[in-house]
XYZ file of C-alpha atoms in Angstrom:
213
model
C 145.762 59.549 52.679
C 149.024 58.182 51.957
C 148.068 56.650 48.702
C 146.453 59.809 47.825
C 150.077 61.496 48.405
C 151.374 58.880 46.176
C 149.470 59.244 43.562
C 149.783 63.034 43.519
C 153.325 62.726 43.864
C 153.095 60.502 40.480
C 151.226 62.511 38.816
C 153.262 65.563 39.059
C 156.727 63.915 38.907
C 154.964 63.018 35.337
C 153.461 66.209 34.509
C 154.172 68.894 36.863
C 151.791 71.599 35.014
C 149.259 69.459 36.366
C 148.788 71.428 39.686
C 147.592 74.197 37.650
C 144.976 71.931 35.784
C 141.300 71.686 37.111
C 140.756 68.453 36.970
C 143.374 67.394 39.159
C 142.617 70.156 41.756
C 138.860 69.193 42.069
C 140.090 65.112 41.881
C 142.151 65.467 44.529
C 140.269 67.934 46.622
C 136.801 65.568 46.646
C 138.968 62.430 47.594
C 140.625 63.931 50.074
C 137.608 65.601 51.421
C 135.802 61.845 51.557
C 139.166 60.779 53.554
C 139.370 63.771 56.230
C 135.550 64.541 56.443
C 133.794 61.306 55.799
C 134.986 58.919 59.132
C 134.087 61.664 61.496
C 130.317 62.161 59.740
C 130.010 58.261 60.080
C 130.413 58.511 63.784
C 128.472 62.131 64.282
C 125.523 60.664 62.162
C 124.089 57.678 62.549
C 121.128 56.259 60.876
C 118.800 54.752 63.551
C 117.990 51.564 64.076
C 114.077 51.877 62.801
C 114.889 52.923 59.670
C 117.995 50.298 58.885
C 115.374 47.765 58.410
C 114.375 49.526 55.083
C 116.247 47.885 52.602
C 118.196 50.217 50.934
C 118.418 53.035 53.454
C 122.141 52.606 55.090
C 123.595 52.420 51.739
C 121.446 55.872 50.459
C 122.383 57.299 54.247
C 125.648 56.897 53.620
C 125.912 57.504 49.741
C 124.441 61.113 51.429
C 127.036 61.311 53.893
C 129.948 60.442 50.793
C 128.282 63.525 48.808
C 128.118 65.753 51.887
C 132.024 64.997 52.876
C 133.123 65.387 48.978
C 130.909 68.667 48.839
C 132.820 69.925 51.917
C 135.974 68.966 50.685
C 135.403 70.810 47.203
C 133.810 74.058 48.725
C 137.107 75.935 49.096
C 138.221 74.915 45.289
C 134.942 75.985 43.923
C 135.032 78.977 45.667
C 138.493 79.479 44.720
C 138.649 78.867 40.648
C 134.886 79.398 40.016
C 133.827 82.121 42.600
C 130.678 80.418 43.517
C 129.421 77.323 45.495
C 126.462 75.004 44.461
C 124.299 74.579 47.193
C 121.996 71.959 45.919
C 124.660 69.431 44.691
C 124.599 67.366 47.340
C 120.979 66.823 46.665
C 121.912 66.109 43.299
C 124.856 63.638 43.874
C 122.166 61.479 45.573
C 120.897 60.687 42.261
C 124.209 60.195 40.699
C 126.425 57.990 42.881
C 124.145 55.259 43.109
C 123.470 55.096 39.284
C 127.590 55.864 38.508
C 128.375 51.779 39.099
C 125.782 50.865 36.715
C 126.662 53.261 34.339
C 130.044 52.154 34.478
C 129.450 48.669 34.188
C 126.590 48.916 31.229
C 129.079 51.764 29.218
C 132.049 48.818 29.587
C 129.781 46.093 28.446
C 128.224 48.051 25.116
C 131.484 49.323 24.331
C 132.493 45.693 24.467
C 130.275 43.818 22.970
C 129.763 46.839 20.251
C 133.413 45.606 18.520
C 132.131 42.544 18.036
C 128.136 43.090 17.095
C 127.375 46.699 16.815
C 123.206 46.265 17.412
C 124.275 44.459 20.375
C 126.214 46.830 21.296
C 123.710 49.770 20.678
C 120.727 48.150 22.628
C 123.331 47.420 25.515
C 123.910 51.067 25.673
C 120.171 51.770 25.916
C 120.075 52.240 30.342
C 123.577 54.017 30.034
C 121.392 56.400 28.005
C 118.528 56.587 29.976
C 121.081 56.842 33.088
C 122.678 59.953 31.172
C 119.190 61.238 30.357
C 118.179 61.376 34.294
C 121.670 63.427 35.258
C 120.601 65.991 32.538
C 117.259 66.391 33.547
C 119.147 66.917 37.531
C 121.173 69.150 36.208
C 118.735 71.440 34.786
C 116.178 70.728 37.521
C 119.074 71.663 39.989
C 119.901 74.970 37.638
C 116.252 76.205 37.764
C 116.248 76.151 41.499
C 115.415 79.565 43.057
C 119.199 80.427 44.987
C 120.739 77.330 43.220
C 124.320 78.967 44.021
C 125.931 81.403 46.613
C 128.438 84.048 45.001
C 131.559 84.007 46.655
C 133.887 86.444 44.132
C 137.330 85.866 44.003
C 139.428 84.785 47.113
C 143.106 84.576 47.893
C 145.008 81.281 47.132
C 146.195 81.016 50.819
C 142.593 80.318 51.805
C 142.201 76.803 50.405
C 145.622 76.225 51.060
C 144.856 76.863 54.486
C 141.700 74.745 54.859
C 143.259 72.019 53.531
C 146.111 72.169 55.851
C 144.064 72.621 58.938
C 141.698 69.306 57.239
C 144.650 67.205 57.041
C 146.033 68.174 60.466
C 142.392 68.138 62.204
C 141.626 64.411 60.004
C 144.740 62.995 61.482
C 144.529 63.768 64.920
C 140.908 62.474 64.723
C 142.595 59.099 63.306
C 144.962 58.310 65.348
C 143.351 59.940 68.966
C 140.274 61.393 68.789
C 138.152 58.556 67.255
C 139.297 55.527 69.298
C 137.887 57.586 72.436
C 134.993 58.948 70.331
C 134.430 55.228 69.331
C 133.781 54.013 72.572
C 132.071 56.817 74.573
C 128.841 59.431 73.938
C 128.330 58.673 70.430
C 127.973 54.606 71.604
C 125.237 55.528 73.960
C 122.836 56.141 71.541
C 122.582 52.265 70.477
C 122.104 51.632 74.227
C 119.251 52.097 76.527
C 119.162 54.999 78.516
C 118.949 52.398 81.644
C 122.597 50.780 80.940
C 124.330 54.068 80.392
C 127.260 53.065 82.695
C 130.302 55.118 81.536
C 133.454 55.627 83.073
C 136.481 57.404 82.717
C 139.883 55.789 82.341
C 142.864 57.190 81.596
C 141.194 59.805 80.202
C 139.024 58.556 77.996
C 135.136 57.158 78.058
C 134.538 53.444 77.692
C 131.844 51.108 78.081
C 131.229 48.316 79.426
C 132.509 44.988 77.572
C 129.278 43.414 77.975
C 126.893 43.352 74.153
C 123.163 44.812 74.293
């Protein structure tokens, strides 16, 4: 969060009309979103054990959990400068964040090699294409959905302003005191039988047992 601060701070030192852009609204709103909301659905949700065997699944589990947090984080700001929220983007940001590295990395290589050998460069671009293609047909898909958005109208400014406040107060007393205890009480029980649930209160706070099941 305090590189976040940073780089706003930058940013508007540089350019101070950018607090009225969009862009740097919804930028800064999804990142901070992923850095108030995401920790606390990482420890809330957990995938269980059964299913991490199936390769792939903890990174889709918590690719879901990234677009939940960053959907949370955005709903005020969507609300606020476009007077609706999309309900089914979460759904939709399953299919894009694990394709955005690749596209990335295939748009840098084309673009690359493309100033050297242009036909190498064209047929290199070929899967950021087809990667483009997919988000389109999403997007549309997502668009004909029947209640695709929810109609908010307009609301005041202090509203957001006030989320965000309470998110960064709320995310940093989760930090710095309410996840070490959260860390080692009720939400560890579920990776241990129910017959070693020994849990004790110290100080205040649950812990376990140092012994490893």
């Amino acid at each position: 969060i305090t590189g976040l601060l940073y780089a706003a701070v930058i940013l508007l030192v540089w350019n101070p009309l950018s607090l009225l852009q969009t862009g740097f609204l919804l930028s800064f709103g999804a990142v901070l979103g992923i850095a108030m909301i995401l920790p606390v659905l990482r420890i809330i949700f957990v995938l269980p054990v059964c299913l991490k065997r199936i390769p792939g699944a903890e990174s889709f589990f918590d690719s879901a959990l990234l677009s939940l947090s960053a959907w949370l984080g955005l709903a005020p700001l969507s609300a606020a400068l476009f007077y609706y929220l999309p309900l089914y983007s979460v759904f939709l940001n399953l299919l894009v964040v694990p394709l955005c590295p690749l596209l990335l990395a295939d748009g840098l290589a084309g673009s690359m090699a493309g100033f050297f050998w242009p036909e190498a460069g064209t047929l290199l671009l070929l899967p950021a294409k087809v990667i483009l293609a997919l988000f389109r047909l999403g997007t549309e898909w997502n668009a004909a959905l029947p209640c695709d958005t929810l109609l908010t109208g307009h609301i005041p400014v202090w509203m957001p302003l006030l989320f965000y406040g309470v998110l960064i107060l709320c995310g940093s007393l989760f930090r710095f005191f309410w996840r070490p205890v959260l860390g080692r009480g009720w939400f560890r029980l579920r990776s241990i039988p129910p017959s070693r649930w020994f849990v004790f209160m110290e100080r205040g706070s649950l812990k376990l047992p140092s012994r490893r099941y």
